[in-house]
Coordinates of C-alpha atoms and ligand atoms in Angstrom, one line a residue:
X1 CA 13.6 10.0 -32.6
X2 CA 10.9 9.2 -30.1
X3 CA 10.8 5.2 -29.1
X4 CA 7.2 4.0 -28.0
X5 CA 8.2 1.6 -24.5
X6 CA 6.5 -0.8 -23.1
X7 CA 5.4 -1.6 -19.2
X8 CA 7.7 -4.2 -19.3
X9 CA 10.8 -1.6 -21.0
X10 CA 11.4 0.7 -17.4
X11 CA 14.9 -0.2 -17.0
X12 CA 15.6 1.4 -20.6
X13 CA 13.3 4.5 -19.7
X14 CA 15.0 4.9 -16.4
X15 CA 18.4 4.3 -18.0
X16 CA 17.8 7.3 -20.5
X17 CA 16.8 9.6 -16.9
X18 CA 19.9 9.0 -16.0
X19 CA 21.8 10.6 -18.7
X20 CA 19.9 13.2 -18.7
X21 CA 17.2 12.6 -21.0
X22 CA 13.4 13.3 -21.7
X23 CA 10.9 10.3 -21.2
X24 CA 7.3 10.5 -21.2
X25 CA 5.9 8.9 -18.3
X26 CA 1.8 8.1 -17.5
X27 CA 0.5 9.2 -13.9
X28 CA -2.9 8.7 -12.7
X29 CA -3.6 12.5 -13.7
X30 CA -2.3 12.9 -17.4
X31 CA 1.0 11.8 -18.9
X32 CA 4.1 13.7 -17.6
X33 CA 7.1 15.1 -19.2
X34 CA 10.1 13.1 -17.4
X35 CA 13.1 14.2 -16.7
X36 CA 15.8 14.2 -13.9
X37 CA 14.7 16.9 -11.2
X38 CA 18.6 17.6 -10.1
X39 CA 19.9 18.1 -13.7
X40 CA 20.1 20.9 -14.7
X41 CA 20.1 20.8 -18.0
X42 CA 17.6 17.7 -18.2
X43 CA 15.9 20.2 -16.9
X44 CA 16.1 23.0 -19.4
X45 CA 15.2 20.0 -22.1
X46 CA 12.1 20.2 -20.5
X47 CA 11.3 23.8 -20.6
X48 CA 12.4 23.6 -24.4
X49 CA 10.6 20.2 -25.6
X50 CA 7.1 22.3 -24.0
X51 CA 8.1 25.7 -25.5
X52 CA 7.0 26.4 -21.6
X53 CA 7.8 29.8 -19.8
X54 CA 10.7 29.5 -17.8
X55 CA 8.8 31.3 -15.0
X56 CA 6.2 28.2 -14.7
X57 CA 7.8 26.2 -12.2
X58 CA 7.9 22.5 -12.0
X59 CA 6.7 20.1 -9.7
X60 CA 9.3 17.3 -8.3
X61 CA 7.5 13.5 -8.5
X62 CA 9.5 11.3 -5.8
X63 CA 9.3 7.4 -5.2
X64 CA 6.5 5.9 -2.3
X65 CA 8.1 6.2 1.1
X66 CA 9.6 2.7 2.3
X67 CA 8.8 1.5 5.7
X68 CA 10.1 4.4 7.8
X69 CA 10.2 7.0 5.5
X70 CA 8.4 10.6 5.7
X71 CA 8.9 14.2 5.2
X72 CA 12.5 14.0 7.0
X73 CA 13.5 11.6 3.8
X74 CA 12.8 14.5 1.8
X75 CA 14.5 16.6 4.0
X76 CA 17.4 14.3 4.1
X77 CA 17.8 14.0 0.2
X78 CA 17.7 18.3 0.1
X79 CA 14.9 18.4 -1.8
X80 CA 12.4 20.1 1.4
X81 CA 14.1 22.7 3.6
X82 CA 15.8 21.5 6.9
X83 CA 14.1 23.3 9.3
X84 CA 10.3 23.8 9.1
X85 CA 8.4 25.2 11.8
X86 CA 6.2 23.0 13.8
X87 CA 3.2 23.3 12.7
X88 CA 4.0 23.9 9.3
X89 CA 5.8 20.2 8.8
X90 CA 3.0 18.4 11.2
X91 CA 0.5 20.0 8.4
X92 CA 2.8 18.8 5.4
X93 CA 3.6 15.3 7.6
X94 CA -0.4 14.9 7.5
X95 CA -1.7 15.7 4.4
X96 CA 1.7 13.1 3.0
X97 CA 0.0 10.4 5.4
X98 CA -3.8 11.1 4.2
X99 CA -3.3 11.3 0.1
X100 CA 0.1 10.2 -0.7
X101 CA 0.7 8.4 -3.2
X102 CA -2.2 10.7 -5.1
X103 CA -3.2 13.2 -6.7
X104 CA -1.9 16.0 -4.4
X105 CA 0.7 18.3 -4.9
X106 CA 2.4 20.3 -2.0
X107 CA 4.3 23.3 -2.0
X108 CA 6.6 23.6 0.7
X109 CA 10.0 25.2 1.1
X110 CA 12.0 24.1 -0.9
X111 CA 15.7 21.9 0.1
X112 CA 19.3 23.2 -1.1
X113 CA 19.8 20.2 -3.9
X114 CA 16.6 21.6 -5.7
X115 CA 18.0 23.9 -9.4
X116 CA 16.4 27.4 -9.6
X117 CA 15.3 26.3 -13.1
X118 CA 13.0 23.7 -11.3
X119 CA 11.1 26.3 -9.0
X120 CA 12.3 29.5 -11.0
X121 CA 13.7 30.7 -8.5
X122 CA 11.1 30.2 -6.0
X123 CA 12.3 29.5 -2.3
X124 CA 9.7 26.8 -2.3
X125 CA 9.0 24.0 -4.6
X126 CA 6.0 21.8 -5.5
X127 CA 6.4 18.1 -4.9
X128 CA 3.6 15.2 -5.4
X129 CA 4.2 11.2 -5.0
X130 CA 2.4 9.3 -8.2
X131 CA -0.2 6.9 -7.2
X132 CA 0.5 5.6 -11.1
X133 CA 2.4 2.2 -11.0
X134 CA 4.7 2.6 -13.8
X135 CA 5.5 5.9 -12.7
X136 CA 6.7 4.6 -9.3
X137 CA 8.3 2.0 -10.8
X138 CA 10.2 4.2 -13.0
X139 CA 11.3 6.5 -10.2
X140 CA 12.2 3.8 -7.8
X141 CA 14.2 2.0 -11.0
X142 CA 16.1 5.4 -12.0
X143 CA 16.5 6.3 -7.9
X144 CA 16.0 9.8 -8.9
X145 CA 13.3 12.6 -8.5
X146 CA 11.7 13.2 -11.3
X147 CA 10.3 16.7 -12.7
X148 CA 7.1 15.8 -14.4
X149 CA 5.3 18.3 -16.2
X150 CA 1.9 17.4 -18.3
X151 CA 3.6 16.1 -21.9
X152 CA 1.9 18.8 -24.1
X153 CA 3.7 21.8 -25.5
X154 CA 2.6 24.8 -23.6
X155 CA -0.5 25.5 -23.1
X156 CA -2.4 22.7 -25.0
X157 CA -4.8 20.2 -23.9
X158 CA -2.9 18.0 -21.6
X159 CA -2.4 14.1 -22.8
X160 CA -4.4 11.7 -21.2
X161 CA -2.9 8.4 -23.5
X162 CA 0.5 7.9 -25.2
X163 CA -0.6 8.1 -28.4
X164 CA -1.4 12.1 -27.6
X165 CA 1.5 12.4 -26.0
X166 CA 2.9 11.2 -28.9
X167 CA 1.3 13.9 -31.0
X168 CA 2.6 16.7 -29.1
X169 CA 6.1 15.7 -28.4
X170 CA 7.0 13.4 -31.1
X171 CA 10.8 14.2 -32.2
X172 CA 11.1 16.3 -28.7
X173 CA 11.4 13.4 -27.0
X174 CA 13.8 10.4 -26.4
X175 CA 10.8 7.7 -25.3
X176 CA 7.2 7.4 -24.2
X177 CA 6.1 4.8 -21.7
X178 CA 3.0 3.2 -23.2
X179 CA 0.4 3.2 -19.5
X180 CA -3.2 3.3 -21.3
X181 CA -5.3 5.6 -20.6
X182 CA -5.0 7.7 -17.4
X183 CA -7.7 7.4 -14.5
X184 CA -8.1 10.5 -13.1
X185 CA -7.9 12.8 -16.0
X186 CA -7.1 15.8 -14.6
X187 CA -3.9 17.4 -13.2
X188 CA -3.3 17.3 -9.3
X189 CA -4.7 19.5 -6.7
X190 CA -1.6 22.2 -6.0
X191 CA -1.8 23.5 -2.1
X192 CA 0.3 25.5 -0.4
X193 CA 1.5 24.9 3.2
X194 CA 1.7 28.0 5.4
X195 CA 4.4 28.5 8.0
X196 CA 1.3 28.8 10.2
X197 CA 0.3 25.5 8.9
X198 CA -2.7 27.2 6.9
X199 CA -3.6 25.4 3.7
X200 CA -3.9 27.6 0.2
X201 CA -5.6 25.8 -2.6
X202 CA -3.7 27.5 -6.6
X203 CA -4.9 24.4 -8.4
X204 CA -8.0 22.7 -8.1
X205 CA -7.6 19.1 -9.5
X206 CA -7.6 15.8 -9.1
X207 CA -8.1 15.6 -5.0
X208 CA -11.3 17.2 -4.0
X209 CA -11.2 20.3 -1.3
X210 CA -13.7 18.9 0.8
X211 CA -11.4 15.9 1.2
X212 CA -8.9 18.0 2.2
X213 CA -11.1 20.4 4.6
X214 CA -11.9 16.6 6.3
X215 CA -8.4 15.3 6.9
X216 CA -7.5 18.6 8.2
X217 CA -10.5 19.6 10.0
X218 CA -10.0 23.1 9.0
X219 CA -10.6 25.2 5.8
X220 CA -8.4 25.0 3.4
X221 CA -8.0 29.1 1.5
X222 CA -8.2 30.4 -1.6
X223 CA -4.7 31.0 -3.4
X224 CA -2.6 33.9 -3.3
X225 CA -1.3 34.5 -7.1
X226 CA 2.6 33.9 -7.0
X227 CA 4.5 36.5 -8.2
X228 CA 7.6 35.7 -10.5
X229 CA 9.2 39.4 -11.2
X230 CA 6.7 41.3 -13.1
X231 CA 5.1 37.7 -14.1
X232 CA 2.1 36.0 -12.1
X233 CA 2.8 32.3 -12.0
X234 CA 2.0 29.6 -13.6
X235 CA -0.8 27.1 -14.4
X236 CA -2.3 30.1 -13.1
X237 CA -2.1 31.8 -16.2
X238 CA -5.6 32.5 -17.6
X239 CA -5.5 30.3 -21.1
X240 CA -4.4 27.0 -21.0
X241 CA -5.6 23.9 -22.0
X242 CA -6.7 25.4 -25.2
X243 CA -7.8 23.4 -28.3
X244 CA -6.6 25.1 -31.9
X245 CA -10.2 25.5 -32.4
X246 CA -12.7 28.3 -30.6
X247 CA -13.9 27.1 -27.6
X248 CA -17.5 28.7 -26.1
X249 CA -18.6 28.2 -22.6
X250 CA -22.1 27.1 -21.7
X251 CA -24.2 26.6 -18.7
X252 CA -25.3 23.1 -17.6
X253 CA -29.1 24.4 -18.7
X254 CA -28.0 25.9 -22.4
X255 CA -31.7 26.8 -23.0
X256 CA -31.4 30.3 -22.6
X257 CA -28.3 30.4 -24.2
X258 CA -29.7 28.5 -27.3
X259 CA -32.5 30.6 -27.2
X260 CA -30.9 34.5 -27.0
X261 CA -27.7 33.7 -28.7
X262 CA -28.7 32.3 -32.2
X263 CA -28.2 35.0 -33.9
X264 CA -24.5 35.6 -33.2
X265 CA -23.7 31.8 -33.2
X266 CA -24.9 32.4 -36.8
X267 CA -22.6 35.5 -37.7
X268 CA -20.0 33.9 -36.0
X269 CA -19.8 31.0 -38.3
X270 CA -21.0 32.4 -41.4
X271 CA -19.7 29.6 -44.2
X272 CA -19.5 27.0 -41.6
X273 CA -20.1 23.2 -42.4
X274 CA -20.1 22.2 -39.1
X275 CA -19.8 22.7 -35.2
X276 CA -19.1 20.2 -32.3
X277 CA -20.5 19.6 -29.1
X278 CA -19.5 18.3 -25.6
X279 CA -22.0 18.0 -23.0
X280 CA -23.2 15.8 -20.6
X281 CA -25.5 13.1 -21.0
X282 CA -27.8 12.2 -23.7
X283 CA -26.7 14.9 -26.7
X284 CA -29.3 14.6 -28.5
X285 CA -31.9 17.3 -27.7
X286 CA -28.2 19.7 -28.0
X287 CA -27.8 18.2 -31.3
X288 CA -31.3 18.8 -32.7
X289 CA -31.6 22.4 -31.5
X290 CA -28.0 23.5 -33.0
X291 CA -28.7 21.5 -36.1
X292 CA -32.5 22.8 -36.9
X293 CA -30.5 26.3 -36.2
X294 CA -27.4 26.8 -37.6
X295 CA -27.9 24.3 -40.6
X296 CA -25.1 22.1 -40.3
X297 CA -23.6 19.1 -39.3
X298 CA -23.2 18.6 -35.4
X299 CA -20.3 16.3 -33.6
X300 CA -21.5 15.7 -30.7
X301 CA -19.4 14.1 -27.6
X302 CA -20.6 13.6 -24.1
X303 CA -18.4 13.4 -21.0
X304 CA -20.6 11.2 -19.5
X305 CA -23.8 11.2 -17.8
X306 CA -25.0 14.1 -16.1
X307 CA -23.2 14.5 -12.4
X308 CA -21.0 11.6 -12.9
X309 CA -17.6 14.1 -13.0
X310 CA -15.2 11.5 -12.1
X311 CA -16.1 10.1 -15.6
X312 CA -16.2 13.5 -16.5
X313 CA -12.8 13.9 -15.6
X314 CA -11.5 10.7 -17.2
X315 CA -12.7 12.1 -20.5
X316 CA -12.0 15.6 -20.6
X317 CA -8.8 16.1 -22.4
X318 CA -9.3 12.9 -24.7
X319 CA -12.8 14.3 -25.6
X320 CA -11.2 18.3 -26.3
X321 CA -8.5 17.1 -28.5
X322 CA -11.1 14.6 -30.2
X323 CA -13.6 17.6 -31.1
X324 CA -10.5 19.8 -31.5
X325 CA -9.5 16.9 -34.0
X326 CA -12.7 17.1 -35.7
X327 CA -13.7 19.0 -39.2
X328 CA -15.9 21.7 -36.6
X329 CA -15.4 25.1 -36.8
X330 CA -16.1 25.7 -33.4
X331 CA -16.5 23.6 -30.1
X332 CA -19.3 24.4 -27.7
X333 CA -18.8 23.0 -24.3
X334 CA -20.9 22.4 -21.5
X335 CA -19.9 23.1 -18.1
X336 CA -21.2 20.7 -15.2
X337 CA -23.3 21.4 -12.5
X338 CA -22.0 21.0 -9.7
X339 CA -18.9 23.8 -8.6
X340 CA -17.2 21.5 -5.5
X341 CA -14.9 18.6 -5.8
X342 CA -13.7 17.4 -9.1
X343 CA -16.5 19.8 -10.7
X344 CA -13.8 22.6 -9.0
X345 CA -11.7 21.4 -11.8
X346 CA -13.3 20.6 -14.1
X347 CA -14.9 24.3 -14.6
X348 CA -10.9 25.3 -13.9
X349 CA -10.0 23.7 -17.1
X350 CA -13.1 24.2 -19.3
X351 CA -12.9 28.1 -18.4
X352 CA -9.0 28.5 -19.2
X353 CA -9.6 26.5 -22.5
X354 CA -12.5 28.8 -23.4
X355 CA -9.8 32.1 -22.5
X356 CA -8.6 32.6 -25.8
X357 CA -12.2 32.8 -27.3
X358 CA -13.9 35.9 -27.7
X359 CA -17.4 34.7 -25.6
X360 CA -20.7 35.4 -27.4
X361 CA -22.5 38.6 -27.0
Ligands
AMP401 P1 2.0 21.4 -14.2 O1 2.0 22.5 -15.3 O2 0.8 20.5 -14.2 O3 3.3 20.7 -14.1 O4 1.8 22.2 -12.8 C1 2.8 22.9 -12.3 C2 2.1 24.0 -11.5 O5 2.4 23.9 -10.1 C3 2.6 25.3 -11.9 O6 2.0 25.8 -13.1 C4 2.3 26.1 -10.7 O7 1.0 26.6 -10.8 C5 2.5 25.2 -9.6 N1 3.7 25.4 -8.9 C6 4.9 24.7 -9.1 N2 5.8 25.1 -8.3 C7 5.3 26.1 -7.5 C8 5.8 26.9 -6.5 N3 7.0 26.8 -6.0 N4 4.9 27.9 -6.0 C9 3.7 28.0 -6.5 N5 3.2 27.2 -7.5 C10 4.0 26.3 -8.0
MG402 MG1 0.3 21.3 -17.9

C-alpha cells in the first residue's frame, strides 16, 4: 500500500526512513525515490521498486550544512574519504559554497560508512544537497542521508508531481510526499572532481556549465564514461527517459524535415488516427502542416515559448508522459535551439528518449 502525505505529514515519512523503508520525496529537479543511504537493504528496495541495474549507482542527498559545517562534516559522518588532496577538497569545498543547496551533484571519493550497493562498488560516490524544502526537512527530521534516485521505474520519463510518481511506483512504495510540481524539471548536473582538482561534467542538468566554468574560472571537461566491469555506467546509458510511445527527434527549424520526410512519416504510420506534437512556441503552423499531410488528428503540446528553456525544463517530463498518455501513435519532438546551459540538458534528455526509436530515413 502506498499512502499519499502531506507537507505537514514529515515526521511519519521520516519515521518510515528509519526502518528502512521506501518514501517518495519531491526535490527541485524531479521527485526522488527515498530511502536510507546506510541501509543496506533499504537500499536494495530501491534497486527493486525501479527494476534499476544494480550497476547504476546512487547519488546520496544530505541535510544543508549548519553554521560551521562543510566538506569535513561529510568527511566526519564517513560518507567522503578522509584524506583528499589539496586541491581536490578546495575544488569540492568551492563548488559546495557556490551551488549548494542545488541542483549539483558531486562525485568525490567516496567515505568508509558508504554500502557498495550505493556506488556499485565504485571507490567514489555522488552526493548533492536538495535546495527543495520538504526534502530538507525530511532529511534533517529522519537525521539520515538519503539515497534519492528519480521515482520512475527504470528508464521511464522521470516524475515531475506526485501524482506521476504515483503512477510509476504505486504498490512499490510505502508513501509519497505530496510537494507540487517540481521547479526545475530536470535532474542535477553530475561533475566529477579530479584529484588534480579538474572538473568532468557526465550529466548535464539542472545547473548550467557556464555557471560552473564562472565560479571556477576554469573549464570544466567533458566526461570520461565510468566503467562498471564490462558495463559503462549509468544515466549514461544511451535510452532513458523513454515514453511507451515512439519518439522522433526534430530540429528547432522542422521545415526541411517536414518537407523531405513525408513520405516515410506516412509508411510509418500506415492506419494511424493520430500523432502528437511537442514543440516550442505557437504549434500551430506544426499542427497545420502534419495535419494537411498525414490526415489525422494532431495533439499538440508546447514547452513554452521559443528560448525560454527554463520553462522548457519545468515542463518536459510532465509534457512526455502527457503526449505519451495520449491516443497518438507517435510523438514528434522538437529540440531547442540553443545547445549551452539548460538547453545542454534538455537535448540530453530529448535525445536518450528518442534512443529506442528507429529515426526516419
Ligand atoms: P539518477 O539516476 O538521477 O539518480 O542519477 C544517478 C546518476 O549519477 C547515475 O546514473 C550516474 O550517472 C551518476 N553517478 C552516481 N554515482 C556515480 C559515481 N560514483 N561515479 C560516476 N557517476 C555516478
Ligand atoms: Mg533517473
Amino acid at each position: 500500500m502506498t499512502t499519499m502525505l502531506t507537507e505537514d505529514q514529515i515526521p511519519q515519512a521520516a519515521a518510515i526512513l528509519q526502518d528502512g523503508g521506501l518514501v517518495v520525496m519531491p526535490t527541485e529537479t524531479v521527485y526522488g525515490l527515498a530511502a536510507h543511504a546506510l541501509h543496506q537493504l533499504a537500499v536494495t528496495r530501491v534497486f527493486q521498486a525501479k527494476e534499476r541495474p544494480a550497476n547504476d549507482p546512487l547519488i546520496v542527498h544530505v541535510p544543508p550544512f549548519q553554521e560551521g559545517e562543510d566538506l569535513s562534516t561529510l568527511q566526519a559522518r564517513g560518507l567522503v574519504a578522509d584524506e583528499l588532496p589539496i586541491a581536490q577538497a578546495k575544488v569540492i569545498q568551492r563548488l559546495m559554497d557556490a551551488f549548494w543547496p542545488g541542483p549539483l551533484t558531486l562525485i568525490v571519493p567516496r567515505g568508509s560508512h558508504v554500502p557498495d550497493a550505493v556506488t556499485s562498488g565504485l571507490d567514489t560516490v555522488a552526493i548533492r544537497m536538495p535546495a527543495h524544502p520538504l526534502a530538507q526537512q525530511l532529511l534533517q527530521a529522519s537525521g539520515l542521508p538519503l539515497v534519492a534516485p528519480s521515482a520512475n521505474r527504470f528508464g521511464r520519463i522521470s516524475p515531475t508531481t506526485a501524482q506521476a510518481a504515483l503512477e510509476e511506483l504505486d504498490g512499490r512504495v510505502d508513501a509519497i510526499v505530496d510537494g507540487g510540481p517540481c521547479a526545475v524539471g530536470v535532474e542535477s548536473t553530475v561533475v566529477q572532481i579530479t584529484e588534480e582538482g579538474v572538473v568532468r561534467l557526465l550529466r548535464p542538468g539542472g545547473t548550467p556549465q557556464q555557471r560552473l566554468e564562472d565560479v571556477l574560472q576554469t573549464p570544466v571537461l567533458p566526461g570520461r564514461p565510468v566503467h562498471l566491469g564490462a558495463h559503462i555506467s549509468p544515466g549514461l546509458t544511451e535510452s532513458h527517459y523513454a515514453p511507451r510511445k515512439p519518439l522522433v527527434l526534430v530540429s528547432h527549424e522542422p521545415q526541411h524535415w517536414f518537407d523531405t520526410r513525408w513520405e516515410d512519416l506516412r509508411a510509418r504510420l500506415e492506419g494511424a488516427e493520430s500523432i502528437a506534437w511537442v514543440g516550442w512556441g505557437d504549434t500551430a503552423s506544426a499542427q497545420n502542416q502534419l495535419h494537411r499531410h498525414l490526415h489525422m488528428r494532431v495533439h499538440c503540446f508546447s514547452l513554452g515559448p521559443a528560448g525560454d528553456l527554463e520553462q522548457g525544463a519545468h515542463k518536459l517530463f510532465a509534457t512526455l508522459r502527457a503526449a505519451d498518455a495520449s491516443d497518438a501513435v507517435m510523438i514528434i519532438a522538437q529540440l531547442p535551439a540553443e545547445r549551452t546551459g539548460l538547453g545542454a540538458a534538455l537535448v540530453d534528455r530529448l535525445t536518450r528518449a528518442s534512443a529506442d526509436t528507429t529515426p526516419l530515413a
